[in-house]
Coordinates of C-alpha atoms (C1' of nucleotides) in Angstrom, one line a residue:
Chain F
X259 CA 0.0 0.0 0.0
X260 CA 2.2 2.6 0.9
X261 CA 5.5 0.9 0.6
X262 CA 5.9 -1.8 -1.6
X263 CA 2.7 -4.0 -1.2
X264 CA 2.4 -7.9 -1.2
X265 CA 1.6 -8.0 -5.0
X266 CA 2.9 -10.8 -7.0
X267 CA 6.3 -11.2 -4.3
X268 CA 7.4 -15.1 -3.8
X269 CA 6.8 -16.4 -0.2
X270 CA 10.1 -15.8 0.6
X271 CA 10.1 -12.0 0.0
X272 CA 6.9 -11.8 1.8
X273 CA 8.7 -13.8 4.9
X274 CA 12.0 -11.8 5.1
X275 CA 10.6 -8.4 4.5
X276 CA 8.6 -9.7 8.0
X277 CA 11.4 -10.2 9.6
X278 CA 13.4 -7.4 8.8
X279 CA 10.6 -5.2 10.1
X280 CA 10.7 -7.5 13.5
X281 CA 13.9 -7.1 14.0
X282 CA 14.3 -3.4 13.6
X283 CA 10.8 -3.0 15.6
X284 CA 12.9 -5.1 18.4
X285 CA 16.1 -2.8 18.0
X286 CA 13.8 0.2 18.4
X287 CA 13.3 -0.8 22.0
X288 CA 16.8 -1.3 23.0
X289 CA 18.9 1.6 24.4
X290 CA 22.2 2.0 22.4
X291 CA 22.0 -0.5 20.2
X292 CA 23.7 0.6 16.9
X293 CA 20.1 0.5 14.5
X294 CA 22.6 0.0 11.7
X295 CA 21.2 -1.8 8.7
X296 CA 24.1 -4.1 9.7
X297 CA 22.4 -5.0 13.3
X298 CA 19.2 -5.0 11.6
X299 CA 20.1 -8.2 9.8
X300 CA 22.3 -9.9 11.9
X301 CA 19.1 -9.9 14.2
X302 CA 16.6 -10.8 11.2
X303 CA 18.9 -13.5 10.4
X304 CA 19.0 -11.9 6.7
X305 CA 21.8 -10.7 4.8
X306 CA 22.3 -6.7 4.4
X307 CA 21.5 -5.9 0.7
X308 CA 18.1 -8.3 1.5
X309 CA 17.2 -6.4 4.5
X310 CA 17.7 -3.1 2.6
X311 CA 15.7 -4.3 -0.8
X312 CA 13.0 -5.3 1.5
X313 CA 11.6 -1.6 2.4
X314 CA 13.8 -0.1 -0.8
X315 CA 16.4 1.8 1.7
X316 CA 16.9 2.1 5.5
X317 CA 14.8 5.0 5.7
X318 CA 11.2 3.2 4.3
X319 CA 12.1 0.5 6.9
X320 CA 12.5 2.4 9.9
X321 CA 9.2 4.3 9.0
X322 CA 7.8 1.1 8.9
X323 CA 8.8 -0.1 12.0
X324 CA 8.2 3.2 13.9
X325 CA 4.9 4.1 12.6
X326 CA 3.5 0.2 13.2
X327 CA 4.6 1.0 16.8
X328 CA 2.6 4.6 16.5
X329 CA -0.3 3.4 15.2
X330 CA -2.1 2.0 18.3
X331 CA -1.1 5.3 20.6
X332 CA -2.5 7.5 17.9
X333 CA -5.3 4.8 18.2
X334 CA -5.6 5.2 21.9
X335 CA -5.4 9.0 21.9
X336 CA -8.2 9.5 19.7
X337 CA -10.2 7.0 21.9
X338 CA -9.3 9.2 24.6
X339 CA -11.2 11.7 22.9
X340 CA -14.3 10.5 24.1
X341 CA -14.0 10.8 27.4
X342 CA -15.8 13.6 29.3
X343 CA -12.9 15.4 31.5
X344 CA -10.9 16.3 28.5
X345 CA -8.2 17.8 31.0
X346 CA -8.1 14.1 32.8
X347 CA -7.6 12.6 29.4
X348 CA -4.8 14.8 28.7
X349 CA -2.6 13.5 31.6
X350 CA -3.7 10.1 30.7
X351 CA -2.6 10.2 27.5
X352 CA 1.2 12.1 28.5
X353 CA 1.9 9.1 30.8
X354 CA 0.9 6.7 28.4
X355 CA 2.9 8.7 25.7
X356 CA 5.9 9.1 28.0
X357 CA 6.1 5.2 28.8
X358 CA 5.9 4.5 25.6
X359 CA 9.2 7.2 24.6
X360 CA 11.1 5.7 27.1
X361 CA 9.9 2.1 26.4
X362 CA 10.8 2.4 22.3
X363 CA 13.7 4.9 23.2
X364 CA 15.5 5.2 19.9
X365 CA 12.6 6.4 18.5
X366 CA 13.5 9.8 19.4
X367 CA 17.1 9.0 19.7
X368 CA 17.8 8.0 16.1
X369 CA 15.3 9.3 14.2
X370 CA 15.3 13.5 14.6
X371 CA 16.5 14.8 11.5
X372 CA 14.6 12.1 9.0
X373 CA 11.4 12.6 7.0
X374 CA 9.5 9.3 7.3
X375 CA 6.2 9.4 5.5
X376 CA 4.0 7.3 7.5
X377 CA 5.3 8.6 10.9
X378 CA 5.2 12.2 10.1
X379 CA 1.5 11.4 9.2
X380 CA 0.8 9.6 12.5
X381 CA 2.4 12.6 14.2
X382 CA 0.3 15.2 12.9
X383 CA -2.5 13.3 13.9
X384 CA -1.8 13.0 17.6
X385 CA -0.7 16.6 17.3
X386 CA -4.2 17.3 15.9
X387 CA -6.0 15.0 18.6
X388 CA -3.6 17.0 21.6
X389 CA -4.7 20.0 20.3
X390 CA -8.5 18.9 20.6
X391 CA -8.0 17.6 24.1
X392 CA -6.3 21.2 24.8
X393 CA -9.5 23.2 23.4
X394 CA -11.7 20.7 25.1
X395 CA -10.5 21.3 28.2
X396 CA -11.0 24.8 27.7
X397 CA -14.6 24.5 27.1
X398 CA -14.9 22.5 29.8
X399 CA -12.9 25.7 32.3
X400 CA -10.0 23.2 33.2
X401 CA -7.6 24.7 31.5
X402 CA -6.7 28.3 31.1
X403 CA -8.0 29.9 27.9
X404 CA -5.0 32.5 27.6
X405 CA -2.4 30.7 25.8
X406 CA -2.9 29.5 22.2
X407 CA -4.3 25.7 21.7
X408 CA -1.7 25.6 18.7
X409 CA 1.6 27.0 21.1
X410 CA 0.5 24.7 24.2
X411 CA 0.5 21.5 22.1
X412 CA 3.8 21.9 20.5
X413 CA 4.8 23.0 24.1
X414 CA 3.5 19.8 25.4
X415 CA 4.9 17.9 22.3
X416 CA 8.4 19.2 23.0
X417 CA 8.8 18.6 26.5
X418 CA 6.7 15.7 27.2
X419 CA 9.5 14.2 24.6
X420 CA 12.4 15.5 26.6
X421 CA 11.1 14.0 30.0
X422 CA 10.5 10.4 28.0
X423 CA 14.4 10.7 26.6
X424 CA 15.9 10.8 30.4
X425 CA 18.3 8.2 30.9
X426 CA 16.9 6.4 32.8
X427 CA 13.6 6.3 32.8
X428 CA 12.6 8.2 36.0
X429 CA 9.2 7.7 37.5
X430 CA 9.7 10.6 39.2
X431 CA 11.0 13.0 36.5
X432 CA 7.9 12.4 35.1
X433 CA 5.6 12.5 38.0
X434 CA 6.8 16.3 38.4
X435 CA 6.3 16.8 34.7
X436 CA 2.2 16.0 34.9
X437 CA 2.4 17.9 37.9
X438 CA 3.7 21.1 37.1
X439 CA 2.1 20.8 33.5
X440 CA -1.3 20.2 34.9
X441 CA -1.5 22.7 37.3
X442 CA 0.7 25.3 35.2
X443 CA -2.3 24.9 32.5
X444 CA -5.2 25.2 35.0
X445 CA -6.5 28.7 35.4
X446 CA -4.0 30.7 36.7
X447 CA -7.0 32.3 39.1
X448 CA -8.2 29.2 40.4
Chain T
X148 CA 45.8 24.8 31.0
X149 CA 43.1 22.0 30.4
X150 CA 44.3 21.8 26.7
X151 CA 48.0 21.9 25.8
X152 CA 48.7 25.4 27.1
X153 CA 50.9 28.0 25.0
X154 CA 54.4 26.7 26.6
X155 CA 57.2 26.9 23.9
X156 CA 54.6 27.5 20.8
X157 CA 55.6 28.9 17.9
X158 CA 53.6 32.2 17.1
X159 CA 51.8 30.5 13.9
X160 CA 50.8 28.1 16.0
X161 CA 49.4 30.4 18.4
X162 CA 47.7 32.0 16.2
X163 CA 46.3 29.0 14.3
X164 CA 44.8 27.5 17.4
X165 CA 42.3 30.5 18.0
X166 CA 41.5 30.8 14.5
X167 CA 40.4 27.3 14.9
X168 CA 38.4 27.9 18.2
X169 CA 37.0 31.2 16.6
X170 CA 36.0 29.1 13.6
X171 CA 34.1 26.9 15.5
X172 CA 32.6 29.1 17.9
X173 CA 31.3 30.9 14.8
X174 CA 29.8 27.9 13.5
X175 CA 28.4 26.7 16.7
X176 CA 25.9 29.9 16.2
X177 CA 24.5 28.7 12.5
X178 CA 21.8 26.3 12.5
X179 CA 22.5 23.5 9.8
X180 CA 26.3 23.8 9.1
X181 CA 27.8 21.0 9.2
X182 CA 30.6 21.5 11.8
X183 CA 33.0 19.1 10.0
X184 CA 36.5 19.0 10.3
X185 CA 36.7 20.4 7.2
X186 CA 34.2 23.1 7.4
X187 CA 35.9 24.9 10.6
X188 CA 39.1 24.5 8.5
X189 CA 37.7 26.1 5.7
X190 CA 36.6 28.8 8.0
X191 CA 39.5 29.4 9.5
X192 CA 41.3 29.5 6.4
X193 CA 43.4 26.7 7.6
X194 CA 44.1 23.1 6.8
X195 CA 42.3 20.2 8.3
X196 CA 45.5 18.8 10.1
X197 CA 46.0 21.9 11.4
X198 CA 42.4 22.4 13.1
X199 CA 43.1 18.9 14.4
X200 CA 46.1 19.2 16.0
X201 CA 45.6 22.5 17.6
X202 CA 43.4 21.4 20.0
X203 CA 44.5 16.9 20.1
X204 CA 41.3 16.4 18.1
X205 CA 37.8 17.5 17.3
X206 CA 36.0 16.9 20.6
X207 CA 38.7 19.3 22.9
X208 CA 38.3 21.7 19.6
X209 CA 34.5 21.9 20.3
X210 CA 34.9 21.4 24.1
X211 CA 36.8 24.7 24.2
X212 CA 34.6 26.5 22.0
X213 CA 31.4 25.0 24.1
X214 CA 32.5 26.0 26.9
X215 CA 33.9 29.7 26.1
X216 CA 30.2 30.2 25.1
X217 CA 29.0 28.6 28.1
X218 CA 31.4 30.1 30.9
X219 CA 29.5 33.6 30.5
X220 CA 26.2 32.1 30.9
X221 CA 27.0 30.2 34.2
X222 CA 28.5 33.6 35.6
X223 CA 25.7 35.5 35.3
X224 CA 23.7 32.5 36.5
X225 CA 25.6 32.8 39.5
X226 CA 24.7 36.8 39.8
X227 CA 21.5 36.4 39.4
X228 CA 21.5 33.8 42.6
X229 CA 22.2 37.2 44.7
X230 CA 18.8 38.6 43.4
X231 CA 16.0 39.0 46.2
X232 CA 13.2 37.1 44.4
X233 CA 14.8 34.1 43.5
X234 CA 11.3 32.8 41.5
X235 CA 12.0 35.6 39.2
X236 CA 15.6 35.1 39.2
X237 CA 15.0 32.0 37.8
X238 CA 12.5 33.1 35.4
X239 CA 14.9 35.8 34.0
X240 CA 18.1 32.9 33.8
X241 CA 16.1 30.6 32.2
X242 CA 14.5 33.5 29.5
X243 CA 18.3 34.3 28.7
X244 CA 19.3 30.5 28.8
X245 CA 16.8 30.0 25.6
X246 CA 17.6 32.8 24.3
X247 CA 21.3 31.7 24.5
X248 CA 20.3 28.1 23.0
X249 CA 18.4 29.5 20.4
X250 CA 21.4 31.9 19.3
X251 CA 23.9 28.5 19.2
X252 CA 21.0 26.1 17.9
X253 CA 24.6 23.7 17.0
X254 CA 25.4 23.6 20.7
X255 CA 22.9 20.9 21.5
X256 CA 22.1 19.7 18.3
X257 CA 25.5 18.1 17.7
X258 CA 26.9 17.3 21.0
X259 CA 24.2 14.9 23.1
X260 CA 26.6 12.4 23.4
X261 CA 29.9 13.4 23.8
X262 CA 32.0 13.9 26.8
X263 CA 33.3 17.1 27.2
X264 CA 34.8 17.7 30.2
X265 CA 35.1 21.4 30.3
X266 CA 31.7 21.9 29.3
X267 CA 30.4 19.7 31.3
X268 CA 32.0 20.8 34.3
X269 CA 30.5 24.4 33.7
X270 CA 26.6 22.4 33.0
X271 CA 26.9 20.7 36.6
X272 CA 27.9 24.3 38.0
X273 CA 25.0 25.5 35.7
X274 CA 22.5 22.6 37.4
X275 CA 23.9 23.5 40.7
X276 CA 22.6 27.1 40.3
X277 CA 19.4 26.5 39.0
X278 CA 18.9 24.0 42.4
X279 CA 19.9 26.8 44.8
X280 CA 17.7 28.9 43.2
X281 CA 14.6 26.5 43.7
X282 CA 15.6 25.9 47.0
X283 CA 15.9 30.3 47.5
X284 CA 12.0 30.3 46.1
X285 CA 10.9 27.3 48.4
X286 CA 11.9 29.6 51.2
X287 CA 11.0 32.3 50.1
X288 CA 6.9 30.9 49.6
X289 CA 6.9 31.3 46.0
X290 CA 7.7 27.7 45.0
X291 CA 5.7 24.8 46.0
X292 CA 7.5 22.3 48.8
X293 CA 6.2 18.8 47.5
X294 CA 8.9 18.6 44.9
X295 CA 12.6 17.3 45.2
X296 CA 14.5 20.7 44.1
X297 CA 16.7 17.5 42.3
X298 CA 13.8 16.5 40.3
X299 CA 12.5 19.6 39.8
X300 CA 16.0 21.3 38.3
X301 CA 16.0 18.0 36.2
X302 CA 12.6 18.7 34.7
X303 CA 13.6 22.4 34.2
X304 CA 16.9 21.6 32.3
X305 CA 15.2 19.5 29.9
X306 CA 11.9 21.1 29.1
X307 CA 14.4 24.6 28.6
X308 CA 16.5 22.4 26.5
X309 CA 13.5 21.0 24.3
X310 CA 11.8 24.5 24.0
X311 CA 15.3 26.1 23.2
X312 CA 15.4 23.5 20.2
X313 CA 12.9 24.5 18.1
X314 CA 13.0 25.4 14.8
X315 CA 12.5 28.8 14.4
X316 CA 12.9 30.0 17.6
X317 CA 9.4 30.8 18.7
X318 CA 8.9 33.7 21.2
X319 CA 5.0 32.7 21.8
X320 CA 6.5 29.2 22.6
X321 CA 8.9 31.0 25.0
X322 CA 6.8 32.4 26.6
X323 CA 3.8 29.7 27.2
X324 CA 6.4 27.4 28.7
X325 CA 7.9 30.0 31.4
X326 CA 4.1 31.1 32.4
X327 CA 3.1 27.6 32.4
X328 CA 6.0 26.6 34.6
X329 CA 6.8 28.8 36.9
X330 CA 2.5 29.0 37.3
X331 CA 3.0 25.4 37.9
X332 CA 5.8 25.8 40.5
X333 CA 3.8 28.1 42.4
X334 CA 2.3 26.5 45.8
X335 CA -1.0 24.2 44.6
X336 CA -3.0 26.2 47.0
X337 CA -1.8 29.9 46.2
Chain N
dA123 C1' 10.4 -32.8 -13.0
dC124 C1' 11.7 -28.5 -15.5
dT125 C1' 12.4 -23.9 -16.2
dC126 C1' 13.4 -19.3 -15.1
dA127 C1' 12.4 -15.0 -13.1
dA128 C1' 12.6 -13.7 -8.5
dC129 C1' 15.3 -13.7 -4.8
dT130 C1' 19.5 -14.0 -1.8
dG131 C1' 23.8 -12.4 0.5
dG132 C1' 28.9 -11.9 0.4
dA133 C1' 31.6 -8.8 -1.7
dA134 C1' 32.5 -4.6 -3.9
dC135 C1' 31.4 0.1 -4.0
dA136 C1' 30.2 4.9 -2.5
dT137 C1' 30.1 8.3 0.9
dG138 C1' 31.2 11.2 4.8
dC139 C1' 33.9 11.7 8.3
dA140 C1' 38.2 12.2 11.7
dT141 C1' 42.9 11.4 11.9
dT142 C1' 47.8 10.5 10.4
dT143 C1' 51.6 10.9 7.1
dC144 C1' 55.2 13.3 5.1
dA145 C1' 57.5 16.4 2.0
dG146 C1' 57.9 21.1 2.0
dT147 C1' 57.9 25.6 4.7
dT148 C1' 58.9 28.7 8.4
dA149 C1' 59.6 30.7 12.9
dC150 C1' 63.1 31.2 16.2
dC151 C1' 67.6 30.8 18.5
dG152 C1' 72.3 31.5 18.2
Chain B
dC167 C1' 72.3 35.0 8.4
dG168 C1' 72.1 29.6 9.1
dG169 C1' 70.5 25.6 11.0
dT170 C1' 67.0 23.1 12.8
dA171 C1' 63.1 21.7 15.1
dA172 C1' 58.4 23.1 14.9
dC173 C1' 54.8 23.6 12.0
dT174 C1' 51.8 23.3 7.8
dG175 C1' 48.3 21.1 4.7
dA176 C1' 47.3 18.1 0.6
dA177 C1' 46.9 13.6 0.2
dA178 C1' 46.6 9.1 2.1
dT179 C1' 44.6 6.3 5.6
dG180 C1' 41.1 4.2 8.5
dC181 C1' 36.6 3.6 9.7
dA182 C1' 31.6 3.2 9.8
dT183 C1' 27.9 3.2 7.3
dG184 C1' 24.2 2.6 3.3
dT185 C1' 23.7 0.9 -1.2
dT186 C1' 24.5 -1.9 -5.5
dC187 C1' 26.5 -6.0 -8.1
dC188 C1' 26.4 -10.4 -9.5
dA189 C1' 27.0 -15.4 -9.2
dG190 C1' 24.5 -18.7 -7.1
dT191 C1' 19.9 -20.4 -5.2
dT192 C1' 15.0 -21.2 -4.9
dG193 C1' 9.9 -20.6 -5.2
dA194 C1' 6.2 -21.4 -8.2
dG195 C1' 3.9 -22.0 -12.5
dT196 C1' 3.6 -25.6 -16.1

DNA sequence: ACTCAACTGGAACATGCATTTCAGTTACCG
DNA sequence: CGGTAACTGAAATGCATGTTCCAGTTGAGT
């Protein structure tokens, strides 16, 4: 579909382009491991060139890999969406989001400066669906109405992904975060 | 002194060694050079050997440059912890910090993971001075009690960080974060 | 079974980088 | 002035990485 699809591939193909995305999905979650195209095979079991052929570069199978892992927190945001305190939904979502940075940590780590397709799309979406939450809690007086929806999500974007990239993980780094986020957004005269 | 000091050098190579550092320092300050070897060398007008062996290799090269950026910064940090209000002290350090981030975009974008030992001496005096500082406005009532100043300087240096980082530099961001946190450091019941 | 296009992977290649080499140059001391 | 050790920088080296080549292998249609 949006990389090379199943079409008329021979079983083998089908297999091995499988396993290369498995392998660098694993590798995503492991702090300091090299994510060379190199490790990527060695894990897969595959040789190089196949593991590159596979995706049609490095890049296409990283976007892969990261957006399959994106998918179902985009997915769980926008369910999110539903519920009725907006503002409670909001800090459910950061601590999910933050577990899940510092679960897959060179997600962040390895991937700054490239232009992935499918994960730039999923991106936008949960920016769009933070943004909702922000404006929702608004409506609902949680949340103070004096700062742009727009500036306060790529504030919350920003930070909440420098507080997942702490080494290590620190449940109490990002208890403060939620803390001082939450009540740093609530009406300053409440 | 940290680097091999000017002992029995040879005027050119005096002189080479802080066209190299002035090189660097200038391309420290513009966002998307490459900060190569070769490009410092290019800016200094010297060869690549030559930028190399001034300083024992690339990392001291950028380790002095870093840190002759940073050593202003961490003074007037430390002036600014003789201030009255230390809440606003700390708001007006960490306004200049970004600003000072966002003027040497390079600084953080292409050193996360080296060790620098001047530098980071001078970001441990820097962390050190934002602490004291949380500790001044816990005393002083304007900071809220239930956080470890530890944490707390922890969550500050990398939210600033992340919010220093992007691209352009946004005042509106700017300024959301520091109401957002320093409304969120305030006592929960204030 | 037979065929052959698709596929594989080790090796060669390309690229970008820091560092070292070395023949030539130059500052500095006497 | 010379002599010489320090210094210079273009080129060579080393290294890590992604990508492509190609001779051999294999899935799948007949």
């Amino acid at each position: 579909m949006s990389t090379p699809a199943e079409g008329g591939r021979r079983a083998d193909a089908v297999r091995n382009r499988r396993l290369a995305l498995d392998a660098a999905t694993a590798l995503l979650a492991e702090p300091g491991s090299p994510l060379t195209v190199e490790a990527i095979a060695r894990r897969a079991g595959l040789g190089a060139a196949t593991v590159v052929r596979a995706f049609g570069g490095k890049d296409a199978l990283l976007d892969a890999a990261v957006s399959g892992l994106l998918e179902p927190v985009v997915h769980r945001a926008g369910r999110l969406l539903e519920q009725d305190d907006q503002a409670q939904a909001l800090r459910t979502f950061l601590t999910e989001l933050i577990a899940f940075q510092s679960a897959h940590h060179a997600i962040g780590d390895q991937l700054d400066g490239l232009t992935l397709p499918a994960t730039t799309a999923l991106r936008d979406e949960l920016v769009r669906v933070v943004r909702e939450m922000i404006v929702g809690a608004q409506r609902d007086g949680t949340v103070r109405t004096d700062l742009d929806p727009a500036v306060t999500t790529a504030l919350i974007g920003r930070t909440a992904y420098a507080v997942a990239r702490s080494q290590p993980a620190s449940p109490e780094l990002t208890d403060a975060y939620l803390t001082v986020l939450m009540d740093g957004l609530r009406s300053p005269n409440g």
